[in-house]
mmCIF file with all atom_site columns, C-alpha atoms in Angstrom:
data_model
loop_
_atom_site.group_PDB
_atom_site.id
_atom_site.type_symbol
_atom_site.label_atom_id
_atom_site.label_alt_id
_atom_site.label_comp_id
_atom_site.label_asym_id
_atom_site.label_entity_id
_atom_site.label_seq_id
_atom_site.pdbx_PDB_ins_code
_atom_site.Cartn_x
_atom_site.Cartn_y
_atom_site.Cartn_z
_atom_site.occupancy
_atom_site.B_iso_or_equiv
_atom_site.pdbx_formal_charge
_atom_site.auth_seq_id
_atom_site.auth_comp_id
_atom_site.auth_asym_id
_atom_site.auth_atom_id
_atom_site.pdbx_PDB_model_num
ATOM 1   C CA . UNK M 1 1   ? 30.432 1.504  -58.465 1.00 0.00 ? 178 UNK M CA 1
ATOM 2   C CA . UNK M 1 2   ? 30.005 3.289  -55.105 1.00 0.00 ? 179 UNK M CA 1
ATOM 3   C CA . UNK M 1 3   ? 32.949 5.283  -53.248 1.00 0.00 ? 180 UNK M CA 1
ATOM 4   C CA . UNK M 1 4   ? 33.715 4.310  -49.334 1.00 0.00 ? 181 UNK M CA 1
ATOM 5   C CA . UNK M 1 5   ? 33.671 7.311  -46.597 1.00 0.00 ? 182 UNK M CA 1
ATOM 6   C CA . UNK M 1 6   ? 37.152 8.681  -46.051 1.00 0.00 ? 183 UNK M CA 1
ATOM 7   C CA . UNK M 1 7   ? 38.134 11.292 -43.382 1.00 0.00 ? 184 UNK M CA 1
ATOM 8   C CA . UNK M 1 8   ? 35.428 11.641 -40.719 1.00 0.00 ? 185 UNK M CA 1
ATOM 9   C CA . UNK M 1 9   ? 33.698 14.726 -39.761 1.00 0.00 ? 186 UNK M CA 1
ATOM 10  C CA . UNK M 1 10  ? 36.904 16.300 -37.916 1.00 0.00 ? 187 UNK M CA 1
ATOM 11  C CA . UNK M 1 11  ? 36.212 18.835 -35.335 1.00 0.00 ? 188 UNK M CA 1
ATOM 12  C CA . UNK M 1 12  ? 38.623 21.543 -35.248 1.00 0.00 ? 189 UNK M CA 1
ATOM 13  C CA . UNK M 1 13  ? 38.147 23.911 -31.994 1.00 0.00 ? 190 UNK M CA 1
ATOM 14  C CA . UNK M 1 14  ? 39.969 27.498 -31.215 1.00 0.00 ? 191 UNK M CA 1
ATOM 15  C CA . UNK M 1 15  ? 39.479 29.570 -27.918 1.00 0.00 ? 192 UNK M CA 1
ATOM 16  C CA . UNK M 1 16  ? 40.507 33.282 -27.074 1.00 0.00 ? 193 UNK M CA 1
ATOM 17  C CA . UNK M 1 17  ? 40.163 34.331 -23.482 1.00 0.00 ? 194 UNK M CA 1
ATOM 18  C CA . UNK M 1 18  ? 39.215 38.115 -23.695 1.00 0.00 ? 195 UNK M CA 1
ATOM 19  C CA . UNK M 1 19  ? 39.735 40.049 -20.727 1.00 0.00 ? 196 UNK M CA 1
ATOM 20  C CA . UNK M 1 20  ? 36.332 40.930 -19.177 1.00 0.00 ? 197 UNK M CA 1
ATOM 21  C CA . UNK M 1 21  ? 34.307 39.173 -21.663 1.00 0.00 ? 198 UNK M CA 1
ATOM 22  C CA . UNK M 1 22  ? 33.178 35.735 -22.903 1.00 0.00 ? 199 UNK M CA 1
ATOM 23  C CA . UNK M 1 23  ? 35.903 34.170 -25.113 1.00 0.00 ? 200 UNK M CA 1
ATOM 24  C CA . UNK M 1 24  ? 35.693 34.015 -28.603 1.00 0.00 ? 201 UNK M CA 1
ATOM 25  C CA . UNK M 1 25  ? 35.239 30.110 -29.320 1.00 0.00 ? 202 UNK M CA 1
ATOM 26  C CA . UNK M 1 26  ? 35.469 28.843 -33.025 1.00 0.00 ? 203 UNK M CA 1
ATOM 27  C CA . UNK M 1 27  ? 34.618 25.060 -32.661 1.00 0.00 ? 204 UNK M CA 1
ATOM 28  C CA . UNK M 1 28  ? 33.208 23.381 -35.797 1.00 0.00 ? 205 UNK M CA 1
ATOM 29  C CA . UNK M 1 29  ? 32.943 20.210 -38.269 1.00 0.00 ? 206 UNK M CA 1
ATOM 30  C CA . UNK M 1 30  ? 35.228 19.751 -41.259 1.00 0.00 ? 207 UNK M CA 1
ATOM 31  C CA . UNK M 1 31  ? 31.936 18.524 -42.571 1.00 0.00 ? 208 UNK M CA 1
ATOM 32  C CA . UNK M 1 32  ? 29.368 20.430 -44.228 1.00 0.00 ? 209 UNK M CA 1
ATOM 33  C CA . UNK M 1 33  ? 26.582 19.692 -41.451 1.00 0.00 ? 210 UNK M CA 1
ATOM 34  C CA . UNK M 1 34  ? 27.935 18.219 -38.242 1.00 0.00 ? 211 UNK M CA 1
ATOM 35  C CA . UNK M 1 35  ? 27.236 14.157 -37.675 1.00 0.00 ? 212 UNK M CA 1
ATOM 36  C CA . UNK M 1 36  ? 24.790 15.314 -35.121 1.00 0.00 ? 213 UNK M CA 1
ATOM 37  C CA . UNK M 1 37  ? 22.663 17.420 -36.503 1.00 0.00 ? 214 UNK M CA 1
ATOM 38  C CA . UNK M 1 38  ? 22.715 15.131 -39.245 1.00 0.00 ? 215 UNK M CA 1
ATOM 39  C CA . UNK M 1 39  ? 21.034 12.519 -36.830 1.00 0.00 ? 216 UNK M CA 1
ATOM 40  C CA . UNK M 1 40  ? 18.449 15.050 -35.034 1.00 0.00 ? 217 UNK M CA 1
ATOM 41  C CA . UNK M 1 41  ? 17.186 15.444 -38.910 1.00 0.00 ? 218 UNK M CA 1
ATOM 42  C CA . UNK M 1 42  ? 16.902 12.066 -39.687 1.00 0.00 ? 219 UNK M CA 1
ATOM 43  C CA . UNK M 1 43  ? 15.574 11.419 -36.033 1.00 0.00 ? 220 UNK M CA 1
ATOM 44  C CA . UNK M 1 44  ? 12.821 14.484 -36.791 1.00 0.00 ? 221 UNK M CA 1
ATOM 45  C CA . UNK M 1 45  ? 12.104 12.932 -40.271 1.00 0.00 ? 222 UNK M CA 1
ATOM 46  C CA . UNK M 1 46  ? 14.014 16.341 -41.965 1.00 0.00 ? 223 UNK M CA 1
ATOM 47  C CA . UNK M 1 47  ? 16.144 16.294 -44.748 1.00 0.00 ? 224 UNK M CA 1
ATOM 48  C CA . UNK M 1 48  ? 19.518 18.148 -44.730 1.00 0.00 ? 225 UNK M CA 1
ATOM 49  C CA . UNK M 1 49  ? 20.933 20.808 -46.721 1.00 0.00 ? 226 UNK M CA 1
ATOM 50  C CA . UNK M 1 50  ? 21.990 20.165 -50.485 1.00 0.00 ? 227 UNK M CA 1
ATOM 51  C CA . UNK M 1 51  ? 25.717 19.904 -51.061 1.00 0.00 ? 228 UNK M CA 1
ATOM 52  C CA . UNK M 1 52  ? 26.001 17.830 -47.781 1.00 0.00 ? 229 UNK M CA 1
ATOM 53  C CA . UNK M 1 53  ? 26.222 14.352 -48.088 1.00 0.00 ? 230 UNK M CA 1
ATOM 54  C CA . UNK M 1 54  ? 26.137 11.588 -50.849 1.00 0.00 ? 231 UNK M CA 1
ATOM 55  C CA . UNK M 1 55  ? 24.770 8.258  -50.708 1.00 0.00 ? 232 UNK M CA 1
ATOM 56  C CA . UNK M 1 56  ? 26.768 4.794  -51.061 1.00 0.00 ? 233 UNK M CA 1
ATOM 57  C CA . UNK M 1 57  ? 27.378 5.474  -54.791 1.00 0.00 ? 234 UNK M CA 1
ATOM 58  C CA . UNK M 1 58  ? 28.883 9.011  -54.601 1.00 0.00 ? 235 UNK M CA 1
ATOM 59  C CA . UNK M 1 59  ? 25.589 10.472 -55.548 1.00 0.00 ? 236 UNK M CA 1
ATOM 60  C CA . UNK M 1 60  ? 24.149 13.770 -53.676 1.00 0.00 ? 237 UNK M CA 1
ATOM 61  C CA . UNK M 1 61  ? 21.340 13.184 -51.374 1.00 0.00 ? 238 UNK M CA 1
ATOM 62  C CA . UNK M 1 62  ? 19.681 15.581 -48.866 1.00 0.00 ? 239 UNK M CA 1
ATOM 63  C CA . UNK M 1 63  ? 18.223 12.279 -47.250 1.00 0.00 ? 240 UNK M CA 1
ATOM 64  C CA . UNK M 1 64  ? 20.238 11.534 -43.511 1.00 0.00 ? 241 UNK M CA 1
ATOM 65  C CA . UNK M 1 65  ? 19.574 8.147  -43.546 1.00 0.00 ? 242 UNK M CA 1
ATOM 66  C CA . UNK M 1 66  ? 22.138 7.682  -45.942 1.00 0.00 ? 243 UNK M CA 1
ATOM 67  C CA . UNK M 1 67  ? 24.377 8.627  -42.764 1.00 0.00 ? 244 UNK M CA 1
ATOM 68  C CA . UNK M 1 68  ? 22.937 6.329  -40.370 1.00 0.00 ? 245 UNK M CA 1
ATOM 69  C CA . UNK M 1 69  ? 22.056 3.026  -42.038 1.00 0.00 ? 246 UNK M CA 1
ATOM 70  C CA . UNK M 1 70  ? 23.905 0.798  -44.435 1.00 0.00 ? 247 UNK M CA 1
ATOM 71  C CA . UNK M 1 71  ? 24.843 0.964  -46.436 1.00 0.00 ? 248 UNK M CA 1
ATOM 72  C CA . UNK M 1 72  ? 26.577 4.208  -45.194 1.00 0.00 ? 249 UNK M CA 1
ATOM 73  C CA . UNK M 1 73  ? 27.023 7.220  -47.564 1.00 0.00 ? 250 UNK M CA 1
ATOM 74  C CA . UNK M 1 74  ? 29.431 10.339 -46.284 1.00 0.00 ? 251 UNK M CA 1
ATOM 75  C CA . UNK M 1 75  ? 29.172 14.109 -44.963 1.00 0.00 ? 252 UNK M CA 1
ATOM 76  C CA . UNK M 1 76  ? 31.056 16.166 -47.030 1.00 0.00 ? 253 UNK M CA 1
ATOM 77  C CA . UNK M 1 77  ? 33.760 18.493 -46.394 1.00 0.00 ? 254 UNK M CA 1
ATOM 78  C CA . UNK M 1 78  ? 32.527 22.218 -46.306 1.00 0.00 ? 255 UNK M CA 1
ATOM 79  C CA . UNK M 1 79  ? 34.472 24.507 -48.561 1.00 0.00 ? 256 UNK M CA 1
ATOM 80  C CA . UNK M 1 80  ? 35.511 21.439 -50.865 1.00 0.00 ? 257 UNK M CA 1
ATOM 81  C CA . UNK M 1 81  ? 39.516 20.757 -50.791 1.00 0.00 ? 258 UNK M CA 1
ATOM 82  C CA . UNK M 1 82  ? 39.673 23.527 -48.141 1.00 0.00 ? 259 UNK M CA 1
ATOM 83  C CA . UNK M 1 83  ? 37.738 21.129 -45.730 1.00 0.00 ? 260 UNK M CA 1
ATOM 84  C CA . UNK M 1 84  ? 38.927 18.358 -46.697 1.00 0.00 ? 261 UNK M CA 1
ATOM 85  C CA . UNK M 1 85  ? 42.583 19.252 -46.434 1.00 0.00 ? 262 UNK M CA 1
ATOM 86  C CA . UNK M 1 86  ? 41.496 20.913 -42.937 1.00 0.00 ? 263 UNK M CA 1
ATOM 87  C CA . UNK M 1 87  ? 40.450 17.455 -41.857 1.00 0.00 ? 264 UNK M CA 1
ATOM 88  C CA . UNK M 1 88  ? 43.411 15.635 -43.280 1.00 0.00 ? 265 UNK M CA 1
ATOM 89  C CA . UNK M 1 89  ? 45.607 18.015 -41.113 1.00 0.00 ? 266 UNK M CA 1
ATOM 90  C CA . UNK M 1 90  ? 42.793 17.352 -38.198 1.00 0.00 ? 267 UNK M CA 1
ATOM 91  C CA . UNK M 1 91  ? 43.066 14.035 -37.620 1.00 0.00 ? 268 UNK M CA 1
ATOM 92  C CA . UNK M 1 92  ? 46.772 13.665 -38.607 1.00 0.00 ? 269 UNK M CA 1
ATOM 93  C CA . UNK M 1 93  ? 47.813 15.797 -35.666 1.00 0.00 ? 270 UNK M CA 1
ATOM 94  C CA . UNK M 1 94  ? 44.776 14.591 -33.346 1.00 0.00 ? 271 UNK M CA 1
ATOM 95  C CA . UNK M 1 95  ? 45.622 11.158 -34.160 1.00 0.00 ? 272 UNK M CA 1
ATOM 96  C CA . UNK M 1 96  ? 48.711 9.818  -36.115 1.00 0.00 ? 273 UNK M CA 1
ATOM 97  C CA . UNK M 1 97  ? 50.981 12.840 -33.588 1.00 0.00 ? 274 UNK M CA 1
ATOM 98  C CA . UNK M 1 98  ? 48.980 11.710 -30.546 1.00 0.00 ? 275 UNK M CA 1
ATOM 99  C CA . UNK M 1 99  ? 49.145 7.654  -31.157 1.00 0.00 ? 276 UNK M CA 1
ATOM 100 C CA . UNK M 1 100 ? 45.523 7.031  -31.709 1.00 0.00 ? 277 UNK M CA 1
ATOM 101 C CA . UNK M 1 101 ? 44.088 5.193  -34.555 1.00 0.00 ? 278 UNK M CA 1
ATOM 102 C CA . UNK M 1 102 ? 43.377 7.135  -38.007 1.00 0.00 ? 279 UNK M CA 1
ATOM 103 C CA . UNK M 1 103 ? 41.048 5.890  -40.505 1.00 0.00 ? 280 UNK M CA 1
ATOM 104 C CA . UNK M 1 104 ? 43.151 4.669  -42.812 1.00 0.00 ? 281 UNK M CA 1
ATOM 105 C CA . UNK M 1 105 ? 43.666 1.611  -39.995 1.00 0.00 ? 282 UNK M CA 1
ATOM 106 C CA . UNK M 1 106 ? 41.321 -1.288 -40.506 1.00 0.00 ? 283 UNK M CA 1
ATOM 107 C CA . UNK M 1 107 ? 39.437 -0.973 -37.072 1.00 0.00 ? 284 UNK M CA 1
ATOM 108 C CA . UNK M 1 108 ? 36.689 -3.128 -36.524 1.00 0.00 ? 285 UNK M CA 1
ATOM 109 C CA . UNK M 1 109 ? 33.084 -2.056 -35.520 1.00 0.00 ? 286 UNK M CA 1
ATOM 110 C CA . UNK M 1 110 ? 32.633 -1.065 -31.853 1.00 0.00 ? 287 UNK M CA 1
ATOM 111 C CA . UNK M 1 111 ? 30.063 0.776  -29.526 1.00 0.00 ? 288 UNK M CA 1
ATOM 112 C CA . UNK M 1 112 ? 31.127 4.013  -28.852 1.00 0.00 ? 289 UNK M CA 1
ATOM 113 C CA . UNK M 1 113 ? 33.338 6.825  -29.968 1.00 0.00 ? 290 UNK M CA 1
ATOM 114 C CA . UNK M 1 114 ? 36.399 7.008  -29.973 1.00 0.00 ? 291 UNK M CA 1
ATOM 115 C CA . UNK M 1 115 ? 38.240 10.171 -30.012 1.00 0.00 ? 292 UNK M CA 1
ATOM 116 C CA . UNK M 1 116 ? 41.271 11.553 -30.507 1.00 0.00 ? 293 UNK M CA 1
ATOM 117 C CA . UNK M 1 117 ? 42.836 15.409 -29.460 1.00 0.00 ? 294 UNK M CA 1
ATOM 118 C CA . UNK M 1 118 ? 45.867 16.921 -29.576 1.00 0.00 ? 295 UNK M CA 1
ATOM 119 C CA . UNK M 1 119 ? 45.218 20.343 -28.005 1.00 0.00 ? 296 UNK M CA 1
ATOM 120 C CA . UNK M 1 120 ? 47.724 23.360 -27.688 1.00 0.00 ? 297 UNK M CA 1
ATOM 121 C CA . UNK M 1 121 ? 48.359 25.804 -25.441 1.00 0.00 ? 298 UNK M CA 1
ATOM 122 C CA . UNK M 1 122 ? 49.827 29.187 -25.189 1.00 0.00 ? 299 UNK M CA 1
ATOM 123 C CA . UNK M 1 123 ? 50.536 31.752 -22.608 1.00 0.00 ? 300 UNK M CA 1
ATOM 124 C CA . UNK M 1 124 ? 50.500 34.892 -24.013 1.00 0.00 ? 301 UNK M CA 1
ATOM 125 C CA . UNK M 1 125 ? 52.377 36.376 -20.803 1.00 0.00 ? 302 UNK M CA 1
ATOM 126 C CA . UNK M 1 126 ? 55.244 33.719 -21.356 1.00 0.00 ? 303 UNK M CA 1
ATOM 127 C CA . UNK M 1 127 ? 55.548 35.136 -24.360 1.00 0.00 ? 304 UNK M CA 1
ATOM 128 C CA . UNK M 1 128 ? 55.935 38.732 -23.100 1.00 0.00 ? 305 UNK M CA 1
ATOM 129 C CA . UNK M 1 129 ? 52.580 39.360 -25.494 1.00 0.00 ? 306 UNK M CA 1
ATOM 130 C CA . UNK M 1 130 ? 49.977 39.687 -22.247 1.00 0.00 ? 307 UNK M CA 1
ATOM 131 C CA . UNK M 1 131 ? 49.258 43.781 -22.726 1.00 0.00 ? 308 UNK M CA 1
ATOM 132 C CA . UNK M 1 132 ? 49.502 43.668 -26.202 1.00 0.00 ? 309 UNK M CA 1
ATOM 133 C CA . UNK M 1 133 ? 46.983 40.594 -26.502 1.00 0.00 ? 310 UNK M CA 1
ATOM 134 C CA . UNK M 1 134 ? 44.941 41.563 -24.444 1.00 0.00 ? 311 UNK M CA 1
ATOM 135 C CA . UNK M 1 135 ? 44.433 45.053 -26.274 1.00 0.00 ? 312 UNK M CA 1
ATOM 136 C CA . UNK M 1 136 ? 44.659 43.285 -29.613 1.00 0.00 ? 313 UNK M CA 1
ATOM 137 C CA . UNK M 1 137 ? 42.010 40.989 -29.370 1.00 0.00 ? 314 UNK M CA 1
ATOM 138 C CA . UNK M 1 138 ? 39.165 43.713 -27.899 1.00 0.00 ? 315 UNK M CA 1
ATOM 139 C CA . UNK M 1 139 ? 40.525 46.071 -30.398 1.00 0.00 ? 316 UNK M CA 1
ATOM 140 C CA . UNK M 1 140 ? 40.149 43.718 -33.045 1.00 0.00 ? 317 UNK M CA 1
ATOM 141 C CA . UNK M 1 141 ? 36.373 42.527 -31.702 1.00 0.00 ? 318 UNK M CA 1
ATOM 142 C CA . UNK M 1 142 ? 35.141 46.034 -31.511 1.00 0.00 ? 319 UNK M CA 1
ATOM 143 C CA . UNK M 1 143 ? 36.474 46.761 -35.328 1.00 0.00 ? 320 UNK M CA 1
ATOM 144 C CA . UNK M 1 144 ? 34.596 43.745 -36.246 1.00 0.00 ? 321 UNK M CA 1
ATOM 145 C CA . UNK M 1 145 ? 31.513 45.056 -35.338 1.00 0.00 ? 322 UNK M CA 1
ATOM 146 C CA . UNK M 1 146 ? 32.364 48.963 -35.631 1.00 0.00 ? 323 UNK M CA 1
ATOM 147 C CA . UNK M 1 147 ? 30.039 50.445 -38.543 1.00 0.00 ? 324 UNK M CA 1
ATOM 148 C CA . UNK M 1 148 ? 27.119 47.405 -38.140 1.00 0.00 ? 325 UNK M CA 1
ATOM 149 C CA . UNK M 1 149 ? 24.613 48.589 -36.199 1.00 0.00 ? 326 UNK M CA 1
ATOM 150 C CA . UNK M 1 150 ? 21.268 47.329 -36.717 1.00 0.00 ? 327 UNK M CA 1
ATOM 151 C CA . UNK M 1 151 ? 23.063 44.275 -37.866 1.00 0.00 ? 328 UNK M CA 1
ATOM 152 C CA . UNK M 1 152 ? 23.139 40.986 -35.585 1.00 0.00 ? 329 UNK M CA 1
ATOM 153 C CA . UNK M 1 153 ? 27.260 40.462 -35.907 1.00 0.00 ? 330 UNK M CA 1
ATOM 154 C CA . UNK M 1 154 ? 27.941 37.625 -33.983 1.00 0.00 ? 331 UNK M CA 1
ATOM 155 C CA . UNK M 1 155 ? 31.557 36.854 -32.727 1.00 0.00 ? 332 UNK M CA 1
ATOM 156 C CA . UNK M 1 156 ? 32.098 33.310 -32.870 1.00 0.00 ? 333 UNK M CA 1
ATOM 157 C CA . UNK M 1 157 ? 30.615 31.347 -29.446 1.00 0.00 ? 334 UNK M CA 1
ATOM 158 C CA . UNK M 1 158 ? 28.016 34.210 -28.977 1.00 0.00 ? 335 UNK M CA 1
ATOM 159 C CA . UNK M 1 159 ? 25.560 31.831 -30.810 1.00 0.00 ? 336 UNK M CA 1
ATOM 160 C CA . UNK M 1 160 ? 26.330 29.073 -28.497 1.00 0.00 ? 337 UNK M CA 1
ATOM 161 C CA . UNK M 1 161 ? 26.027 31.796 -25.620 1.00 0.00 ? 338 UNK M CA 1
ATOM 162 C CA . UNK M 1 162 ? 22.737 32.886 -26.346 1.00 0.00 ? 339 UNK M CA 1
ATOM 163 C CA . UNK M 1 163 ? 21.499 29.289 -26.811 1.00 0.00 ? 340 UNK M CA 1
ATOM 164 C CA . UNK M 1 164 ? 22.757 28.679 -22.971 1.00 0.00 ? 341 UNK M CA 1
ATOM 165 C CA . UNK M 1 165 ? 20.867 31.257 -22.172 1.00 0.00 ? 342 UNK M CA 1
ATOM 166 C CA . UNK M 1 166 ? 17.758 30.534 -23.591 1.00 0.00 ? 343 UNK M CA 1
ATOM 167 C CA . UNK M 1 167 ? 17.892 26.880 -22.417 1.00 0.00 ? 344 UNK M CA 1
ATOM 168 C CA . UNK M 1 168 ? 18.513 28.317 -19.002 1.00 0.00 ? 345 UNK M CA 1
ATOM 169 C CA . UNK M 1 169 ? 14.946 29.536 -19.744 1.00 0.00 ? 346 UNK M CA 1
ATOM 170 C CA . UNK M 1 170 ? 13.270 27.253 -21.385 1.00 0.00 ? 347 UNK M CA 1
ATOM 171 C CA . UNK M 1 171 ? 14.857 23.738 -21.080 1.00 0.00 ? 348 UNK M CA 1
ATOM 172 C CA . UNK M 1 172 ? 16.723 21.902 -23.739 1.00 0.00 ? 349 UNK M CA 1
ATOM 173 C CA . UNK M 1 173 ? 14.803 20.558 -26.086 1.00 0.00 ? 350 UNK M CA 1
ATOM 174 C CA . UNK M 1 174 ? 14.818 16.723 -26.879 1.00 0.00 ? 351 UNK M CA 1
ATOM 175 C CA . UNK M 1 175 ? 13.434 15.022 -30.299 1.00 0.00 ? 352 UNK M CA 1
ATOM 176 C CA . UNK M 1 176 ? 11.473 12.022 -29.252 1.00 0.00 ? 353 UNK M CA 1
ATOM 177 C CA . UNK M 1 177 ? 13.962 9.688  -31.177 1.00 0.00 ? 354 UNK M CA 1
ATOM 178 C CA . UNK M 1 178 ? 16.450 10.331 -28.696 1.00 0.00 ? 355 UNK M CA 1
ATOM 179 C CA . UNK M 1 179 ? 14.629 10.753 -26.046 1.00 0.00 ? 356 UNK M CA 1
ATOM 180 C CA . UNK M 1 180 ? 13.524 7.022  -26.082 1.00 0.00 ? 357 UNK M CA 1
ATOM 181 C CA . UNK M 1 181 ? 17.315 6.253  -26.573 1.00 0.00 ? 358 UNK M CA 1
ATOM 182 C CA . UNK M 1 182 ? 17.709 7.863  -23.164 1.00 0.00 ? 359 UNK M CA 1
ATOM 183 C CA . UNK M 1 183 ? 14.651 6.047  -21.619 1.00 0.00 ? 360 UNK M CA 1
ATOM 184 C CA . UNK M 1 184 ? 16.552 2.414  -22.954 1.00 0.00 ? 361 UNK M CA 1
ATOM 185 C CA . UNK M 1 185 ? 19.573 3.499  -21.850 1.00 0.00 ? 362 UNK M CA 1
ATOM 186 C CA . UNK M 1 186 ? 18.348 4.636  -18.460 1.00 0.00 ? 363 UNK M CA 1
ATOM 187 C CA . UNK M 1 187 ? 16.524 0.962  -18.263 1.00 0.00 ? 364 UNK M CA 1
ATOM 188 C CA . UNK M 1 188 ? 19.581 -0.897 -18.524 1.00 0.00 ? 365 UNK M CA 1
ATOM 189 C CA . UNK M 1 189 ? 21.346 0.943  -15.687 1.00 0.00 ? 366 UNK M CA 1
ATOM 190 C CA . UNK M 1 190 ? 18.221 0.141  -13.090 1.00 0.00 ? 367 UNK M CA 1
#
């Protein structure tokens, strides 16, 4: 007997302004590999990473096309119950607090994504906290790193950074799978 996807692959998202430098962005998947690069694999012909994904039947697989054709498998949470509980929490305040649909609702099939986001806000100078964030969070970033040279320590959204760069460069990259989704797409709209 097989088991039936639950939660999907939640985003969860976190920005710090820092004053004088680029923020520190944590923005990530409850899943183990995010949805998309789960496609560009099975687009290149790639498996994934072990301890990803299962097939229909609950069974590990490192093969995507058990995430894009039925019938469907499931990404798995990263970090087990951690993930999955981070998920749960995920969509239950992007979603069920927000009045969009959850996936425990029987919605039918439909082009498109549909997304839901509940996003929060705060003003550290409403909060009389300005100086003392501001001085906290470069503090903190510089003790991350203190002691590491010759190590690469990335603060999260420096990887993303650097990749903007380099695209700046170089162009972005498109696998041929998707780039004849553009070319359809493109047709329809002439």
């Amino acid at each position: 007997m097989g088991c039936a996807p639950g939660l999907v692959q939640t985003p969860f998202a976190w920005a710090l302004p820092l004053q004088n430098r680029p923020p520190v962005i944590l923005d990530f998947a409850t899943s183990a590999i995010a949805g998309n690069k789960a496609r560009i694999a099975w687009n290149e012909g790639r498996a994934i990473p072990a301890g990803c994904a299962v097939d229909a039947n609950g069974q590990p697989t490192t093969d995507p096309a058990v995430l894009m054709t039925e019938p469907l498998g499931a990404l798995l949470p990263f970090g087990g119950h951690k993930g999955a509980g981070l998920s749960l929490i995920c969509s239950l305040l992007g979603a069920a607090l927000t009045g969009g649909e959850t996936e425990s609702q029987q919605i039918p099939p439909r082009a498109g994504i549909i997304n839901n986001m509940l996003s929060i806000l705060f003003d550290p100078a409403r909060l009389g906290a300005e100086e003392h964030y501001s001085q906290a969070l470069l503090a903190q970033v510089d003790w991350v790193r203190s002691g590491q040279e010759g190590h690469d320590v990335q603060i999260p959204g420096e990887p993303e950074l650097r990749a903007y760069a380099r695209r700046q460069e170089e162009g972005i990259w498109i696998d041929d799978v998707s780039w004849q989704a553009f070319v359809t797409l493109e047709a329809l709209n002439t």
